[in-house]
XYZ file of C-alpha atoms in Angstrom:
461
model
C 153.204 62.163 114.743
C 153.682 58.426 114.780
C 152.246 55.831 112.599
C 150.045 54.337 116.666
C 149.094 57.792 117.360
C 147.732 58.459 113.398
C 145.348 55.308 112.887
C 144.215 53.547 116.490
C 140.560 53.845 116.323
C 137.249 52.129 117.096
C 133.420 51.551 116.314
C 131.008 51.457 119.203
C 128.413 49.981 117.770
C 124.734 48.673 119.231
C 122.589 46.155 118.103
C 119.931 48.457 118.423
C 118.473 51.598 119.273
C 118.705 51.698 123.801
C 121.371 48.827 123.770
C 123.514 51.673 125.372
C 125.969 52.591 122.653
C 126.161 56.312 124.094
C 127.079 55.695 128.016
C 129.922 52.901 127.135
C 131.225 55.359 124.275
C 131.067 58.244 127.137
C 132.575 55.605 129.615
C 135.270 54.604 127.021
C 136.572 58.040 126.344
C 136.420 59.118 129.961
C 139.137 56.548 131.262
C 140.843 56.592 128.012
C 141.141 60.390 129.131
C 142.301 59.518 132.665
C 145.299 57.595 131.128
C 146.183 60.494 129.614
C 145.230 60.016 125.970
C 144.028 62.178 123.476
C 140.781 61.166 122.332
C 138.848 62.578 118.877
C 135.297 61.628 118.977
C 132.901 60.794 116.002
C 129.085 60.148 115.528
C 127.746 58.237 112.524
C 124.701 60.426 111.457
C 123.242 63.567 111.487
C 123.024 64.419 115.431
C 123.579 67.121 117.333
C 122.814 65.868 121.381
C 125.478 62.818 121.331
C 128.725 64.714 120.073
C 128.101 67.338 122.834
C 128.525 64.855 125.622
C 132.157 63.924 123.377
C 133.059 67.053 123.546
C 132.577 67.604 127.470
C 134.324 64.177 128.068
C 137.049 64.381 125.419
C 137.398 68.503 125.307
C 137.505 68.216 121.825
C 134.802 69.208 119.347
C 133.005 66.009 118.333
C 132.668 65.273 114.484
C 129.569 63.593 112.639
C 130.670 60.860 109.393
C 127.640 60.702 107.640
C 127.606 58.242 104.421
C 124.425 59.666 102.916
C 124.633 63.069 103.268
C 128.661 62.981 102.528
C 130.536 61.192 99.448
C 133.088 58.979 100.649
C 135.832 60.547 100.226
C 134.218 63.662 102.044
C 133.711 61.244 105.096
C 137.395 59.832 104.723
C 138.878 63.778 104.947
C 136.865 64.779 107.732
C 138.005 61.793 109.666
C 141.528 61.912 108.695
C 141.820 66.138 109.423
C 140.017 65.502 113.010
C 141.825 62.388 113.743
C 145.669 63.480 112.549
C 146.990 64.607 116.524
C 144.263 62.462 118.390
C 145.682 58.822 119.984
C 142.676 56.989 119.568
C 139.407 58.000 117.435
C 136.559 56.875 118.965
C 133.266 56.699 116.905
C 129.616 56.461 117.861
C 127.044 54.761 115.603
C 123.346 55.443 115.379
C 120.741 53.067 116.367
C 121.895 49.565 115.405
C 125.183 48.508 113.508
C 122.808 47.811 109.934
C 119.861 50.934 110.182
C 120.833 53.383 108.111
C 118.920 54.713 105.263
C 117.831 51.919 102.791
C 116.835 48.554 104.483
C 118.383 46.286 101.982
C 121.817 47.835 102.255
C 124.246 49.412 104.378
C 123.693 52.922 103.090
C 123.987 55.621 105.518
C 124.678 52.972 108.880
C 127.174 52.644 110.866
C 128.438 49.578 109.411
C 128.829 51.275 106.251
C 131.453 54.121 108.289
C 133.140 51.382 109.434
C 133.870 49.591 106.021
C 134.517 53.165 104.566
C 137.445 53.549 106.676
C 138.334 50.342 107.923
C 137.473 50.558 111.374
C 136.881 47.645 114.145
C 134.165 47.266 115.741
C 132.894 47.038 119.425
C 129.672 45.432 119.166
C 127.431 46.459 122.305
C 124.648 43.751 123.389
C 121.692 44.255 125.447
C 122.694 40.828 126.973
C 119.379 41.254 129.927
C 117.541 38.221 130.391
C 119.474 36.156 127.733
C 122.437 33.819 128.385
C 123.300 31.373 125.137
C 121.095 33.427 123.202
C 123.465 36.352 123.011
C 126.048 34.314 120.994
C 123.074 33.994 118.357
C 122.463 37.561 118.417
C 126.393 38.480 117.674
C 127.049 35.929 115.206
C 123.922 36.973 112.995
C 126.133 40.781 113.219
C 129.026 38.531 112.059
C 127.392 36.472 108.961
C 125.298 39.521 107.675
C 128.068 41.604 106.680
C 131.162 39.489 106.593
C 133.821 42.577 105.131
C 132.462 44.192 109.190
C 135.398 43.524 111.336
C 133.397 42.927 114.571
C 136.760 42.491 116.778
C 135.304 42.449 120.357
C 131.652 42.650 122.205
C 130.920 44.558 125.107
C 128.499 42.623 127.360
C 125.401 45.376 128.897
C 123.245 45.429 131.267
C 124.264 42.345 132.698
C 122.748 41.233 136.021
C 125.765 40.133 138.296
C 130.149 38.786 137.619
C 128.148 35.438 137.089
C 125.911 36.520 134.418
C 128.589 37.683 132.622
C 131.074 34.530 132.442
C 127.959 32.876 130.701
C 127.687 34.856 128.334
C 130.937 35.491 127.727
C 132.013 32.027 127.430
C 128.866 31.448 125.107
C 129.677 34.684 122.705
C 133.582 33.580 123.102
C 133.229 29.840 121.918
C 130.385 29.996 118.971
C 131.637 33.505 117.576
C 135.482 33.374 118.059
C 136.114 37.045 119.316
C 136.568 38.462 123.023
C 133.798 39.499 125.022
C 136.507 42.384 126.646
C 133.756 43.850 129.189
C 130.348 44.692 130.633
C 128.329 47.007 132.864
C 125.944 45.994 134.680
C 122.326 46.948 134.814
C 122.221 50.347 136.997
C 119.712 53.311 136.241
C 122.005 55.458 138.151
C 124.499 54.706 135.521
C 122.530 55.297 132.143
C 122.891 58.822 130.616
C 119.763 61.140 131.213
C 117.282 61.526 127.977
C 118.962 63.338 125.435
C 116.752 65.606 124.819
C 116.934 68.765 123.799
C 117.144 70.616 127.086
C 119.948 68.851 128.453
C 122.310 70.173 126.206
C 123.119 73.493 128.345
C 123.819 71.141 131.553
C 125.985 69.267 129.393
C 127.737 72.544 128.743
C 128.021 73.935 132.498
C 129.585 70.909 133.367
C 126.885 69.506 135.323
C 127.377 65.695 134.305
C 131.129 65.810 135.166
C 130.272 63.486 138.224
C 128.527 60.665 135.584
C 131.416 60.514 133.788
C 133.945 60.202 136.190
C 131.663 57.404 137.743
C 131.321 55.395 134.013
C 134.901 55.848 133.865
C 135.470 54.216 136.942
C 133.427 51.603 136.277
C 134.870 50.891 132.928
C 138.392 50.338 134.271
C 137.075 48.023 136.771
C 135.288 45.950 133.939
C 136.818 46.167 130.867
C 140.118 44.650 129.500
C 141.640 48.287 128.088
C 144.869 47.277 126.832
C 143.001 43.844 124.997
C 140.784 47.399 123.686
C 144.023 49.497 122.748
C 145.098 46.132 121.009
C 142.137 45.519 119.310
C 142.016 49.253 118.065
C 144.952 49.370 116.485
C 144.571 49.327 112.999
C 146.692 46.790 110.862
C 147.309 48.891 108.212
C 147.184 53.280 108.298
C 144.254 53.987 106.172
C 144.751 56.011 103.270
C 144.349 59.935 103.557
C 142.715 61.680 100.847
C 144.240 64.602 99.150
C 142.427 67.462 100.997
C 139.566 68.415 98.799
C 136.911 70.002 100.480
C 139.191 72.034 102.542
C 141.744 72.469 99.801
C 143.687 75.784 99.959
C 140.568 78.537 98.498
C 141.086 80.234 95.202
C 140.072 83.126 96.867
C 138.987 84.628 100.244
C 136.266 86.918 100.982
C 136.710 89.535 103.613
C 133.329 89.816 105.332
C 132.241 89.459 108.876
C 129.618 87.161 109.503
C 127.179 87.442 112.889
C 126.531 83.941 114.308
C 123.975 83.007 117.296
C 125.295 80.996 119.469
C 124.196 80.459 123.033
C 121.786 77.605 124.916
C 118.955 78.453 122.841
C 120.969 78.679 119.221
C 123.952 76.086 119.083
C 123.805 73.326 116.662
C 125.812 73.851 114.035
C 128.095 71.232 112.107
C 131.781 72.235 112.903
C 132.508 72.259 109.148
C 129.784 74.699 107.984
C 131.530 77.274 110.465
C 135.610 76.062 109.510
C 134.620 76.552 105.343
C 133.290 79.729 105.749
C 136.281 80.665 107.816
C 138.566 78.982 105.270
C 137.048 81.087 102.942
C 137.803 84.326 104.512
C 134.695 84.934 106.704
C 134.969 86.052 110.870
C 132.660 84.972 112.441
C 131.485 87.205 115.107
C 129.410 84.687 117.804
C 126.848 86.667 119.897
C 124.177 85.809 122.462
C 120.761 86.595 121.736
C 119.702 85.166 125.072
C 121.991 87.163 126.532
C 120.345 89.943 125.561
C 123.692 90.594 122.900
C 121.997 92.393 120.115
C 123.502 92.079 116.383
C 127.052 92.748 116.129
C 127.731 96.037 114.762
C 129.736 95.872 111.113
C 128.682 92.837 109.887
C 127.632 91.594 106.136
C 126.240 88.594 107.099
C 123.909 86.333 109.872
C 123.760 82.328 110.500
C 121.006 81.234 113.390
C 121.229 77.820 113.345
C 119.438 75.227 115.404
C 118.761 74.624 119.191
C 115.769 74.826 120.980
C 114.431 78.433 121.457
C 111.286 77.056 122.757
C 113.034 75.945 125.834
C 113.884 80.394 126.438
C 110.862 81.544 124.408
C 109.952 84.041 127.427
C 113.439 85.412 127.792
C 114.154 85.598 124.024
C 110.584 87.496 123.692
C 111.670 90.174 126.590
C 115.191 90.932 124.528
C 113.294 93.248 121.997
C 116.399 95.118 121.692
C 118.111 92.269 120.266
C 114.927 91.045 117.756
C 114.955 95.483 116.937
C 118.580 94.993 115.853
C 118.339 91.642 114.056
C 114.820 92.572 112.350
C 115.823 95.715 110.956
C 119.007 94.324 109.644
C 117.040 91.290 107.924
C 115.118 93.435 106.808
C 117.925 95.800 105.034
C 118.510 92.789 103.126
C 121.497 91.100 105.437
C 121.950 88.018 103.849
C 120.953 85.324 106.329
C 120.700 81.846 106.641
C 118.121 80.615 109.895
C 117.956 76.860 110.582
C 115.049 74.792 112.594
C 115.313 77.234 115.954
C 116.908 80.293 113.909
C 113.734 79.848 111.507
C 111.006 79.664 114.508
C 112.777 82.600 116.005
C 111.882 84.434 112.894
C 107.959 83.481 112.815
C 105.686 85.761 115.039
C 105.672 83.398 117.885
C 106.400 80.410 119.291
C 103.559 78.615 121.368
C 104.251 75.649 123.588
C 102.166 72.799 124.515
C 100.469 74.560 127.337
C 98.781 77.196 125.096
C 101.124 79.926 126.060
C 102.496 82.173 123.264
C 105.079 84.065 123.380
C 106.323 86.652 120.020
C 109.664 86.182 118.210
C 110.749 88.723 115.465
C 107.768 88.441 113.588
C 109.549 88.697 110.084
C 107.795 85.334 109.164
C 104.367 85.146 109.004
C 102.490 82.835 111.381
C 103.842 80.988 114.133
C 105.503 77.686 115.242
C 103.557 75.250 118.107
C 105.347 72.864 120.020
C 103.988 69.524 119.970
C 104.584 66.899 123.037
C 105.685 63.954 120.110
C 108.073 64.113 116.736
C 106.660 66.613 114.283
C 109.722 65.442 111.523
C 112.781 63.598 111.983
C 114.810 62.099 109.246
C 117.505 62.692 106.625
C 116.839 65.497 103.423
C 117.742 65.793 99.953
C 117.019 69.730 99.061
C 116.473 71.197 95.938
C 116.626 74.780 95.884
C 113.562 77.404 94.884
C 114.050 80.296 92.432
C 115.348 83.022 94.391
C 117.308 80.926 97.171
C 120.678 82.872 96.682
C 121.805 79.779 98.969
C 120.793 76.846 96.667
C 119.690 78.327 93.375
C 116.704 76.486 91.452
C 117.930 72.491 90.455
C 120.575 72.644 92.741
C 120.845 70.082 95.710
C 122.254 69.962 98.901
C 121.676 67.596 102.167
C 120.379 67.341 105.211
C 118.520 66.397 108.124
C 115.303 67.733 110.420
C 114.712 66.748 113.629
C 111.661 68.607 115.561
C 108.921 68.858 117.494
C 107.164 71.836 116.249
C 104.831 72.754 112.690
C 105.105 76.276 111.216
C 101.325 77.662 110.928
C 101.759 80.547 108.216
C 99.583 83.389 108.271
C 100.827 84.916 104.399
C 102.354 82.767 101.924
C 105.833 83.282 101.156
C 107.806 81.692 98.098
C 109.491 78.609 99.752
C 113.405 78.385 99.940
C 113.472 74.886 98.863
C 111.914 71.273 97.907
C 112.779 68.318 100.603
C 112.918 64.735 99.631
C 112.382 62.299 102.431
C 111.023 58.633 103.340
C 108.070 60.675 103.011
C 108.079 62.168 99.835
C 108.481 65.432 98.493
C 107.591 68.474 100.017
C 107.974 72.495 100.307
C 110.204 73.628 102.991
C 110.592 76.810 105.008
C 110.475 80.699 103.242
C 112.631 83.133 101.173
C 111.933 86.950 102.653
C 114.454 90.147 101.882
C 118.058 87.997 101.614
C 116.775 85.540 104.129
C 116.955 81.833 103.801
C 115.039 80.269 106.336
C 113.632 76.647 107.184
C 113.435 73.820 108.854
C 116.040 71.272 107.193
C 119.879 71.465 108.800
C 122.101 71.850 105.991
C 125.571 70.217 105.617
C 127.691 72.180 103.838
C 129.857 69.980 102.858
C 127.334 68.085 100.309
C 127.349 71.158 98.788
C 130.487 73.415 99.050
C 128.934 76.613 96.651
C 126.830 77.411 99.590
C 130.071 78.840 101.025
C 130.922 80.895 98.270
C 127.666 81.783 97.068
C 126.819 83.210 100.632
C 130.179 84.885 101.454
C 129.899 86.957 97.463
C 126.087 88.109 98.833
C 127.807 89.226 102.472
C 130.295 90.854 99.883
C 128.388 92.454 97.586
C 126.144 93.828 100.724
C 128.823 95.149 102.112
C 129.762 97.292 98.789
C-alpha cells in the first residue's frame, strides 16, 4: 500500500446544521467512485441515518469518530484500521464545524476530529442570498480555531455561474484559500429527510438515481484534482499501536443471535467486529421476516431501528416473539437497544392511537410521539445487577427517539444516564436481559465484550 493511497483524506464540514454537508459528501464520494477510487467513509458523531447513505455510495461500511464518547487514541485506530486499503477517506461532520458537546470548546465537534488526526477541511457555506458576506462568514471559521486547516470552501446553494464568481472572488481574496466548487440551489437535488424510515430505501437501492445525478453534477462543478491536491496530507499521520483490537488473551466460543433486518439495524460496526474478535459468531436473523431465534445459541443483541415503522407485521410473527420470549426468559443473556428494548415492552402505540403487542417481557408500553422524545450524547453508569456494566462502572453513549416507555410494574433499572439534562434512570434489568434506551459504544468500554461473551459462556455450560 503506498504512502498516497494510506493518508489522502478530507473534512466536509458545514457551517451549520442544513448548510448541506450530507448531499456534497454523498456527491463527493459518488464521482470519486466513478473514477475508480476506493473511498472509506466517516461521520463525526453518534449517527446512524448518514453512514448508511456512505455505505450505498461507497459499498463500504461507513465508520462514526466520535471525540466524546471515544479517547483519542480510540478515534485515531478506528480511522487508521478503516482507512489502511481505502484511496481517499472521506469524513462527514455533524451540524456545524464548532457544535459539539461543550460550547466553549471543541469537545466532541467536528473540528476537534479534524485536529485529532490532522485532516483538511472542506468548509460548506450556505452562500443563498449573500455575496461579500460569505467571505465574513469563512474567515470567522478561519480566526476561531487557527490549528483548523480550512484548505478549500465549497460554495451551496448558489443561485446561477454568476452568483458564484462573486462569491468566489470575495471568499478567494479576503480569506486566501480556493473556493473549488458549488451546487446550485435545486430541491430535486437535496437528499430526502433522513428520517428513520428511509433507511430500508436506502438499502434496496432506491436512491441509486440521486447519486448518480449529484455525481454528475459535482464533476461538472467542482475542481477534483485541486480536491485530490488539497486532500493529500503533508505528512502520514501516525498509527497507533492497535489497542482496542489488539490480538485477545482469549476467545470465547459462543454463538451469539443478532436482529438484523429494516426494523432492527443500527448497530456500530465495532460492537459487532470485538465480539467477533473475541470469539463470538454471530448468527444475524430476521424477525420481520418472520425468522424466529436461531437454534444453538448462548447469546441475543437487538439493537436499534425503528420497529414502530413494522409494529403490525412484527406483532403477527408470534412465532418469532414465542421463540425469543421463552429464551429471554430461560435467562439468555441479552442486550436490547432503543427498538430492541420497545420490542420487548407489551406494545408499541403510534401517534394515531393504534396499539399493537410486542413480546410483552417488559412491563408497559412505548408511544410514539410526532416530535423528539430524547436526543443527545450519554455517560452510563451501571445498576447493581447489570451483568453488562456492573454498579460504578461507565460506559458511553447516545439516544435518539421519538417514543417514552410507560411502565406498568417497576423493574430495577439497568443503568444511570448523564446528559445536558441531568441525571436520570434508564431502561430495565429482567432474567439476563439488559435493556434500554441509550446506544452503547463498546469501545468506551471494552469489558462489555468480555463480560457478555463469559455470561453466553457460562449459559451455555
Amino acid at each position: 500500500m503506498s504512502e498516497s493511497r494510506a493518508h489522502r483524506s478530507l473534512v466536509v464540514a458545514g457551517t451549520g446544521s442544513g448548510a448541506g454537508k450530507t448531499t456534497v459528501t454523498l456527491g463527493l464520494m459518488a464521482a470519486l467512485r466513478r473514477r475508480g477510487m476506493t473511498v472509506q467513509g466517516f461521520k463525526c458523531g453518534p449517527d446512524y441515518i448518514d453512514p448508511t447513505y456512505h455505505k450505498a455510495v461507497t459499498g463500504r461500511p461507513s465508520r462514526n469518530l466520535d471525540s466524546w464518547m471515544l479517547t483519542s487514541d480510540t478515534v485515531k485506530e478506528i480511522y487508521a484500521r478503516s482507512s489502511r486499503d481505502a484511496d481517499i477517506s472521506i469524513i462527514e461532520g455533524v451540524m456545524g464545524f464548532y457544535d459539539g458537546k461543550d460550547p466553549l470548546s471543541n469537545t466532541g465537534s467536528t473540528a476537534e476530529i479534524s485536529l485529532l488526526l490532522d485532516c483538511p477541511v472542506l468548509l460548506v457555506v450556505n452562500c443563498q442570498s449573500m455575496a461579500r458576506s460569505a467571505a465574513a462568514i469563512v474567515k470567522g471559521f478561519q480566526c476561531l480555531e487557527p490549528r483548523a486547516r480550512v484548505a478549500a470552501v465549497f460554495a451551496n446553494k448558489v443561485g446561477s455561474d454568476g452568483h458564484y464568481r462573486i462569491v468566489k472572488e470575495a471568499i478567494e481574496q479576503e480569506c486566501g484559500i480556493p473556493v473549488i466548487g458549488y451546487m446550485k440551489r435545486e430541491d430535486s437535488l437535496s437528499v430526502p429527510e433522513r428520517h428513520l424510515g428511509l433507511v430500508p430505501s436506502i438499502e434496496r437501492g432506491e436512491l441509486g438515481g440521486l447519486f448518480e445525478t449529484l455525481a454528475d453534477r459535482i464533476d461538472q462543478t467542482v475542481d477534483m484534482d485541486r480536491l485530490l491536491e488539497l486532500a493529500q496530507a503533508s505528512e502520514p499521520p501516525a498509527v497507533p499501536q492497535p489497542r482496542l483490537f489488539a490480538e485477545p488473551s482469549r476467545r470465547y466460543g459462543v454463538r451469539m443471535a443478532v436482529a438484523r433486518d429494516a426494523a432492527f439495524h443500527f448497530y456500530y460496526p465495532e460492537n459487532l467486529e470485538l465480539l467477533e474478535l473475541y470469539g463470538a459468531e454471530l448468527v444475524y436473523f430476521s424477525p420481520l421476516a418472520g425468522e424466529p431465534l436461531p437454534e444453538d445459541v448462548q447469546g441475543l443483541y437487538i439493537g436499534g431501528g425503528f420497529p414502530e415503522e413494522f409494529a403490525e407485521r412484527l406483532s403477527a410473527q408470534t412465532q418469532v416473539t414465542d421463540s425469543i420470549r421463552s429464551a429471554v426468559e430461560r435467562g439468555l443473556p441479552t442486550l436490547a437497544e432503543c427498538g430492541g428494548f420497545m420490542y420487548l415492552t407489551g406494545a408499541i402505540g403510534d401517534t394515531q392511537g393504534r396499539s399493537y403487542p410486542m413480546l410483552g417481557l417488559v412491563p408497559g408500553q412505548v408511544t410514539m410521539q410526532s416530535k423528539l422524545a430524547a436526543l443527545g450524547l450519554r455517560e452510563v453508569t451501571g445498576a447493581e445487577g447489570n451483568f453488562l456494566l456492573p454498579a460504578g462502572e461507565t460506559a458511553r453513549g447516545h439516544e435518539f427517539h421519538y417514543s417514552v416507555y410507560e411502565p406498568q410494574a417497576e423493574l430495577p433499572h439497568a443503568y444511570e444516564t448523564k446528559g445536558l439534562r441531568g441525571v436520570k434512570k434508564d431502561g430495565c434489568l429482567l432474567h439476563q436481559t439488559v435493556a434500554g434506551y441509550t446506544h452503547l459504544h463498546f469501545a468506551s468500554n471494552p469489558g462489555i465484550v468480555t463480560r457478555w461473551l463469559e455470561c453466553c459462556e457460562a449459559y451455555g455450560r
